[in-house]
Amino acid sequence: MSPDEQSSPATHDTPVLVVGAGPVGLAAALALRALDIPVTVLEARPRDARRPGSRALYVHRTSLRLLEQAHPGLGREMADFGTVWHARRTLYRGREVYARTYPPASGTGLPPFTSLRQIDTERFLRDAAESAGARIEWDAEVRAVTASSKAVQVTVADGRQWTAQYVVAADGARSAVRRCAGIELGGSRAEGFHVVIDVADGSQKRPAVRELHYAHPRAGGRHVLTVPFTGGFQIDLQCKEDDPVEKFTDRDVLQRWLPRMIGCPEVIGDLMWVSQYRFLQVMADRFTDGAGRVLLAGEAAHLFPPFGARGMNSGIADADAAATTIALALSAVSAERARAAVNAYARDRRAAAVDNSAAVGAALSHLRPAGKLAQAKIETAGRLAPWVPRLGEWLERAPYGPRTTHRRRPGPGY
């Protein structure tokens, strides 16, 4: 063997490649292993890299069930680790207009949701995927994807190559796989920006209550959402288009005014993460490539504002559907039937994304009303809610968008 041959990059064969070791990619790997399909996951980051911040906090019951089915015990373990808060409050200009307390879940069933940081979700999923036999290749940044009618070849930055029959693209909003497949994203970006702040609950005294403030008087009339998670709580502050970014992202400034805003100075611990973002509402024009060998999932396929926690949860549903589809395609008696299964996945999951996008669009219109009439509706509801309880309930529910749609199954994110 020549020196050149000895140093040439390795080429690997696997039935399925998953690109991306975030929650969606790992959920896809788990679902594939539950169907006894060998799978390799390619992740651009090194193994010891950690995503900052809480990011996607909520794992819905439907997602917990899918993970429990793929890896028995996983959904229960995540639910037990996460925070299940039993009270929610909605306030308008500092006055409570809605409050509800739920009794703790009885029995051994999975809760309606659990709240934990995305890095913890990924830790649980990664450990489960590896124990189920999924192979994870770190430092594997995808640079090229070439699909034919029979296979897909994927090349990473250091020259290593993989050949697979199918690829699940779960590599996020800047998906290299989607770009290589020539699939476009289309949609819109909302005006204004949000600031997300993760605060460690060092004193452990803050009650596990989700609070939504319309026109918070201590935040200059901006909307504020406070959500507990295991180890702390997240503050989501809706800023105005002309707000100075540094006022709401500088840690020294935040340490001075955050305690006054939340009204509990003694529970402000370390600021674990501060980030700003703008709402994107975009979707891939198709969820598979021209050869029918690449299936888009999660943020590689769609990006939603976080109302109703539809992003990661719909991505986990994508992952489960992709695994089932690939199992059907691999066992199909003809290439035509295999392609029909992939086309059905692309059609059904894009329809789900359209419904989710419509729901978050309704929520976004509520939180950032355009026009005086829409603003007047919120103001009127806020003033009358103490005497007309259904108006307070509307203020509570509207920011999450419709919970059902005319086509899809009930529940946000699916």
Coordinates of C-alpha atoms in Angstrom, one line a residue:
M1 CA 0.0 0.0 0.0
S2 CA 1.4 3.4 -1.0
P3 CA 1.9 6.2 1.5
D4 CA -0.9 8.2 -0.2
E5 CA -3.3 5.2 0.2
Q6 CA -2.4 4.9 3.8
S7 CA -3.2 8.5 4.6
S8 CA -6.4 8.8 2.5
P9 CA -9.5 9.6 4.5
A10 CA -11.6 6.7 5.6
T11 CA -15.0 5.9 3.9
H12 CA -17.7 4.4 5.9
D13 CA -21.0 2.7 5.0
T14 CA -24.1 2.8 7.1
P15 CA -27.8 2.4 6.3
V16 CA -28.7 5.8 7.9
L17 CA -26.8 9.0 8.7
V18 CA -28.2 11.6 11.1
V19 CA -26.5 15.0 10.8
G20 CA -26.7 16.9 14.0
A21 CA -26.5 15.8 17.7
G22 CA -29.0 18.2 19.1
P23 CA -32.3 17.0 20.6
V24 CA -33.9 16.3 17.2
G25 CA -30.9 14.4 15.7
L26 CA -30.5 12.3 18.9
A27 CA -34.3 11.6 19.0
A28 CA -34.0 10.4 15.4
A29 CA -31.1 8.2 16.3
L30 CA -33.0 6.7 19.2
A31 CA -36.1 6.1 17.1
L32 CA -34.0 4.4 14.5
R33 CA -32.3 2.1 17.0
A34 CA -35.7 1.2 18.5
L35 CA -36.5 -0.1 15.0
D36 CA -33.1 -2.0 15.0
I37 CA -31.7 0.1 12.2
P38 CA -27.9 0.9 12.5
V39 CA -27.3 4.7 12.6
T40 CA -24.3 7.0 12.7
V41 CA -24.7 10.6 13.9
L42 CA -22.4 13.3 12.6
E43 CA -21.9 16.4 14.8
A44 CA -19.8 19.4 13.9
R45 CA -19.0 20.3 17.5
P46 CA -16.4 18.5 19.7
R47 CA -17.8 16.1 22.3
D48 CA -16.9 18.4 25.2
A49 CA -18.6 21.5 23.7
R50 CA -21.5 22.8 25.6
R51 CA -24.4 24.9 24.2
P52 CA -24.9 28.0 26.3
G53 CA -28.2 28.8 27.9
S54 CA -31.5 27.2 28.5
R55 CA -32.8 27.5 24.9
A56 CA -35.7 25.1 24.3
L57 CA -37.1 24.6 27.8
Y58 CA -40.3 22.6 27.5
V59 CA -40.5 18.9 26.6
H60 CA -44.2 18.2 26.1
R61 CA -45.9 15.0 27.2
T62 CA -46.3 13.8 23.6
S63 CA -42.5 14.2 23.1
L64 CA -41.8 12.4 26.4
R65 CA -44.0 9.5 25.2
L66 CA -42.2 9.3 21.9
L67 CA -38.9 9.2 23.8
E68 CA -40.2 6.6 26.3
Q69 CA -41.3 4.4 23.4
A70 CA -37.9 4.7 21.7
H71 CA -36.0 4.1 24.9
P72 CA -38.0 2.8 27.9
G73 CA -37.4 4.8 31.0
L74 CA -36.0 7.9 29.2
G75 CA -39.2 9.9 29.2
R76 CA -39.7 9.2 32.9
E77 CA -36.1 10.1 33.8
M78 CA -36.4 13.4 32.0
A79 CA -39.7 14.2 33.6
D80 CA -38.4 13.5 37.0
F81 CA -35.3 15.6 36.5
G82 CA -37.2 18.5 35.0
T83 CA -39.4 21.0 36.8
V84 CA -43.2 20.6 36.5
W85 CA -44.6 23.8 37.8
H86 CA -48.2 23.7 39.2
A87 CA -49.1 27.4 39.1
R88 CA -49.4 30.1 36.4
R89 CA -50.2 33.8 36.7
T90 CA -51.0 36.4 34.1
L91 CA -50.8 40.1 35.0
Y92 CA -51.7 43.3 33.2
R93 CA -49.8 46.4 34.2
G94 CA -48.9 44.7 37.5
R95 CA -52.4 43.6 38.4
E96 CA -53.3 39.9 38.3
V97 CA -55.9 39.0 35.7
Y98 CA -55.6 35.2 35.7
A99 CA -54.2 32.6 38.1
R100 CA -54.5 28.9 38.2
T101 CA -53.0 26.2 40.4
Y102 CA -52.9 22.6 39.3
P103 CA -52.7 19.6 41.7
P104 CA -49.5 17.5 41.4
A105 CA -49.9 14.7 39.0
S106 CA -50.9 11.4 40.6
G107 CA -49.8 8.0 39.6
T108 CA -46.9 7.0 37.4
G109 CA -48.0 8.6 34.2
L110 CA -45.9 11.2 32.4
P111 CA -46.7 14.9 33.3
P112 CA -48.1 17.4 30.7
F113 CA -44.6 18.8 30.3
T114 CA -41.2 19.1 32.0
S115 CA -39.0 22.1 32.1
L116 CA -35.2 21.7 31.8
R117 CA -32.3 23.3 30.0
Q118 CA -31.6 22.1 26.5
I119 CA -28.1 21.0 27.6
D120 CA -29.7 18.7 30.1
T121 CA -32.1 17.4 27.4
E122 CA -29.2 16.7 25.1
R123 CA -27.3 14.9 27.9
F124 CA -30.2 12.5 28.5
L125 CA -30.7 11.9 24.8
R126 CA -27.0 11.4 24.1
D127 CA -26.5 8.9 26.9
A128 CA -29.6 7.0 25.8
A129 CA -28.6 7.0 22.1
E130 CA -25.1 5.7 22.8
S131 CA -26.4 3.0 25.1
A132 CA -28.8 2.0 22.4
G133 CA -26.0 1.5 20.0
A134 CA -26.0 4.7 18.0
R135 CA -22.5 5.8 16.9
I136 CA -21.8 9.5 17.3
E137 CA -18.9 11.0 15.3
W138 CA -17.8 14.4 16.8
D139 CA -15.7 17.1 15.0
A140 CA -17.6 16.0 11.8
E141 CA -18.6 19.2 10.1
V142 CA -20.5 18.4 6.9
R143 CA -19.1 20.1 3.8
A144 CA -20.6 18.2 0.9
V145 CA -23.7 16.0 0.3
T146 CA -24.2 14.2 -2.9
A147 CA -27.4 12.2 -3.4
S148 CA -28.3 9.7 -6.2
S149 CA -31.3 7.5 -6.7
K150 CA -29.6 4.8 -4.7
A151 CA -27.5 6.4 -1.9
V152 CA -26.1 9.6 -0.3
Q153 CA -22.5 10.4 0.1
V154 CA -21.5 12.8 2.9
T155 CA -18.1 14.4 3.3
V156 CA -16.9 16.2 6.4
A157 CA -14.3 18.9 6.9
D158 CA -11.4 16.6 7.5
G159 CA -12.1 14.5 4.4
R160 CA -13.9 11.6 6.0
Q161 CA -16.7 10.2 4.0
W162 CA -19.9 8.2 4.7
T163 CA -22.2 6.5 2.3
A164 CA -25.8 5.9 3.5
Q165 CA -29.1 5.0 2.0
Y166 CA -30.8 7.8 3.8
V167 CA -29.8 11.0 5.7
V168 CA -31.8 12.8 8.3
A169 CA -30.8 16.4 8.3
A170 CA -31.2 17.7 11.9
D171 CA -28.3 20.2 11.7
G172 CA -30.3 23.2 12.7
A173 CA -31.2 26.6 11.2
R174 CA -28.0 26.9 9.2
S175 CA -28.2 23.3 7.9
A176 CA -25.3 22.4 5.7
V177 CA -27.3 19.4 4.4
R178 CA -30.2 21.5 3.4
R179 CA -27.9 24.0 1.6
C180 CA -26.1 21.2 -0.2
A181 CA -29.5 19.7 -1.3
G182 CA -30.4 23.0 -2.8
I183 CA -33.5 23.4 -0.6
E184 CA -34.6 27.0 0.1
L185 CA -36.1 28.6 3.2
G186 CA -38.8 31.1 3.0
G187 CA -40.7 33.2 5.6
S188 CA -40.5 36.4 7.6
R189 CA -38.8 38.1 10.5
A190 CA -40.7 39.9 13.2
E191 CA -40.0 43.5 14.2
G192 CA -38.4 44.2 17.6
F193 CA -36.2 41.8 19.5
H194 CA -36.3 39.7 22.7
V195 CA -33.8 39.3 25.4
V196 CA -33.5 35.9 27.2
I197 CA -31.8 35.8 30.6
D198 CA -31.2 32.6 32.5
V199 CA -30.9 33.2 36.3
A200 CA -29.6 30.7 38.7
D201 CA -32.0 30.3 41.7
G202 CA -29.2 30.3 44.2
S203 CA -31.5 30.6 47.3
Q204 CA -34.0 28.0 46.1
K205 CA -36.7 30.3 47.4
R206 CA -38.4 31.4 44.2
P207 CA -41.7 29.5 43.8
A208 CA -42.1 27.4 40.7
V209 CA -44.7 29.7 39.1
R210 CA -44.8 30.7 35.4
E211 CA -45.7 34.4 35.2
L212 CA -46.7 36.4 32.1
H213 CA -46.7 40.1 32.5
Y214 CA -48.4 42.3 29.9
A215 CA -47.0 45.9 30.0
H216 CA -44.9 45.2 33.1
P217 CA -44.7 48.5 35.1
R218 CA -41.2 47.8 36.3
A219 CA -40.0 47.0 32.7
G220 CA -41.1 50.2 31.1
G221 CA -44.4 48.7 29.9
R222 CA -42.7 45.8 28.0
H223 CA -44.1 42.3 28.1
V224 CA -42.2 39.9 30.4
L225 CA -42.4 36.1 30.7
T226 CA -40.8 34.3 33.6
V227 CA -40.5 30.5 33.5
P228 CA -38.9 28.2 36.0
F229 CA -36.6 25.3 35.1
T230 CA -34.5 22.9 37.1
G231 CA -31.7 25.0 38.7
G232 CA -33.1 28.4 37.9
F233 CA -35.6 30.4 35.9
Q234 CA -35.7 32.1 32.5
I235 CA -36.8 35.7 31.9
D236 CA -37.9 36.6 28.3
L237 CA -38.2 40.3 27.8
Q238 CA -40.0 41.7 24.8
C239 CA -38.1 44.8 23.6
K240 CA -39.0 47.5 21.2
E241 CA -37.4 48.0 17.8
D242 CA -35.5 51.2 19.0
D243 CA -34.5 49.9 22.4
P244 CA -30.7 50.2 23.0
V245 CA -29.5 46.6 23.0
E246 CA -26.8 47.2 25.7
K247 CA -29.4 48.3 28.2
F248 CA -30.9 44.9 28.2
T249 CA -27.9 42.6 27.6
D250 CA -25.1 44.2 29.7
R251 CA -24.7 42.0 32.7
D252 CA -23.8 44.8 35.1
V253 CA -26.8 46.7 34.1
L254 CA -29.0 43.7 34.4
Q255 CA -27.8 42.9 37.9
R256 CA -29.0 46.4 39.0
W257 CA -32.5 46.4 37.6
L258 CA -33.5 42.7 37.4
P259 CA -34.1 42.3 41.1
R260 CA -36.5 45.2 41.1
M261 CA -38.3 43.9 38.1
I262 CA -39.1 40.4 39.4
G263 CA -39.8 41.8 42.9
C264 CA -37.7 39.2 44.7
P265 CA -34.2 40.5 45.1
E266 CA -33.1 37.8 47.4
V267 CA -33.5 35.1 44.7
I268 CA -31.3 36.6 42.0
G269 CA -28.3 34.4 41.7
D270 CA -25.7 34.2 38.9
L271 CA -26.7 35.3 35.4
M272 CA -26.1 32.0 33.6
W273 CA -26.8 33.3 30.1
V274 CA -27.9 36.5 28.3
S275 CA -28.9 36.4 24.7
Q276 CA -31.0 38.4 22.2
Y277 CA -33.0 37.1 19.3
R278 CA -35.5 38.0 16.7
F279 CA -38.5 35.9 15.8
L280 CA -38.1 34.0 12.6
Q281 CA -41.0 32.3 11.0
V282 CA -39.6 30.4 8.1
M283 CA -40.0 27.0 6.5
A284 CA -38.2 24.9 3.8
D285 CA -40.0 24.8 0.5
R286 CA -39.7 21.0 0.6
F287 CA -38.8 18.5 3.3
T288 CA -36.8 16.1 1.1
D289 CA -34.3 16.4 -1.7
G290 CA -34.8 15.7 -5.4
A291 CA -33.5 12.1 -5.0
G292 CA -35.7 11.3 -2.0
R293 CA -32.8 10.3 0.1
V294 CA -32.6 13.3 2.5
L295 CA -35.3 14.0 5.1
L296 CA -35.3 17.4 6.8
A297 CA -36.2 17.5 10.5
G298 CA -36.4 20.2 13.2
E299 CA -34.9 23.6 12.6
A300 CA -33.3 22.4 9.4
A301 CA -36.9 22.3 8.1
H302 CA -38.7 25.1 10.0
L303 CA -38.1 27.9 12.5
F304 CA -40.9 29.2 14.7
P305 CA -41.1 31.8 17.4
P306 CA -41.2 29.9 20.7
F307 CA -44.9 30.4 21.5
G308 CA -46.3 27.0 22.7
A309 CA -42.8 25.4 22.6
R310 CA -43.5 24.2 19.1
G311 CA -39.9 24.2 17.8
M312 CA -38.1 21.4 19.6
N313 CA -41.3 19.4 20.2
S314 CA -42.3 19.5 16.5
G315 CA -38.7 18.5 15.7
I316 CA -39.0 15.4 17.9
A317 CA -42.2 14.5 16.1
D318 CA -40.3 15.0 12.8
A319 CA -37.6 12.7 14.1
D320 CA -40.0 10.0 15.0
A321 CA -41.8 10.2 11.7
A322 CA -38.5 10.2 9.8
A323 CA -37.4 7.0 11.5
T324 CA -40.7 5.3 10.8
T325 CA -40.5 6.4 7.1
I326 CA -36.9 5.2 6.7
A327 CA -37.9 1.8 8.1
L328 CA -40.7 1.6 5.6
A329 CA -38.4 2.7 2.7
L330 CA -35.6 0.2 3.7
S331 CA -38.1 -2.7 3.6
A332 CA -40.0 -1.5 0.6
V333 CA -40.3 -4.1 -2.3
S334 CA -39.6 -1.4 -4.9
A335 CA -37.9 1.9 -5.4
E336 CA -41.2 3.5 -6.2
R337 CA -42.7 2.4 -2.8
A338 CA -39.7 3.6 -1.0
R339 CA -39.9 7.0 -2.7
A340 CA -43.6 7.2 -2.0
A341 CA -42.9 6.7 1.8
V342 CA -40.4 9.6 1.7
N343 CA -42.7 11.8 -0.2
A344 CA -45.5 11.1 2.3
Y345 CA -43.2 12.1 5.1
A346 CA -42.3 15.4 3.4
R347 CA -45.9 16.2 2.7
D348 CA -47.2 15.3 6.2
R349 CA -44.5 17.0 8.2
R350 CA -44.6 20.1 6.0
A351 CA -48.4 20.3 6.6
A352 CA -47.7 20.0 10.3
A353 CA -45.2 22.9 10.0
V354 CA -47.7 25.0 8.1
D355 CA -50.2 24.5 10.9
N356 CA -47.6 25.3 13.6
S357 CA -46.5 28.4 11.7
A358 CA -50.1 29.6 11.5
A359 CA -50.6 29.1 15.2
V360 CA -47.4 31.0 16.2
G361 CA -48.4 33.7 13.7
A362 CA -51.6 34.2 15.6
A363 CA -49.7 34.3 18.9
L364 CA -47.2 36.8 17.4
S365 CA -50.0 39.0 16.2
H366 CA -51.4 39.0 19.7
L367 CA -48.1 39.9 21.5
R368 CA -47.0 42.4 18.9
P369 CA -50.3 43.8 17.7
A370 CA -50.3 45.8 14.5
G371 CA -52.8 48.7 14.6
K372 CA -54.8 50.5 17.2
L373 CA -57.7 48.1 17.2
A374 CA -55.6 45.1 18.1
Q375 CA -53.9 47.1 20.8
A376 CA -57.2 48.3 22.2
K377 CA -58.5 44.7 22.5
I378 CA -55.6 43.8 24.8
E379 CA -56.0 47.0 26.8
T380 CA -59.7 46.5 27.2
A381 CA -59.3 42.9 28.2
G382 CA -56.7 43.8 30.8
R383 CA -58.9 46.4 32.4
L384 CA -62.1 44.3 32.4
A385 CA -60.5 40.9 33.3
P386 CA -61.0 41.3 37.1
W387 CA -64.8 41.5 36.4
V388 CA -65.0 39.3 33.3
P389 CA -62.8 36.2 34.0
R390 CA -63.0 34.9 30.5
L391 CA -61.0 37.9 29.3
G392 CA -58.2 37.1 31.7
E393 CA -58.3 33.5 30.4
W394 CA -58.0 34.9 26.9
L395 CA -54.9 37.0 27.9
E396 CA -53.4 33.8 29.4
R397 CA -53.9 31.6 26.4
A398 CA -53.6 33.8 23.4
P399 CA -49.7 34.1 23.5
Y400 CA -49.5 30.3 22.8
G401 CA -51.6 30.3 19.7
P402 CA -54.4 27.9 18.9
R403 CA -54.0 24.5 20.6
T404 CA -55.7 22.7 17.7
T405 CA -55.9 23.2 14.0
H406 CA -58.2 22.0 11.3
R407 CA -55.8 19.4 10.0
R408 CA -53.5 18.2 12.7
R409 CA -53.8 16.2 15.9
P410 CA -54.4 18.3 19.1
G411 CA -51.6 19.8 21.0
P412 CA -49.0 22.5 20.2
G413 CA -45.9 21.4 18.3
Y414 CA -47.3 18.5 16.2

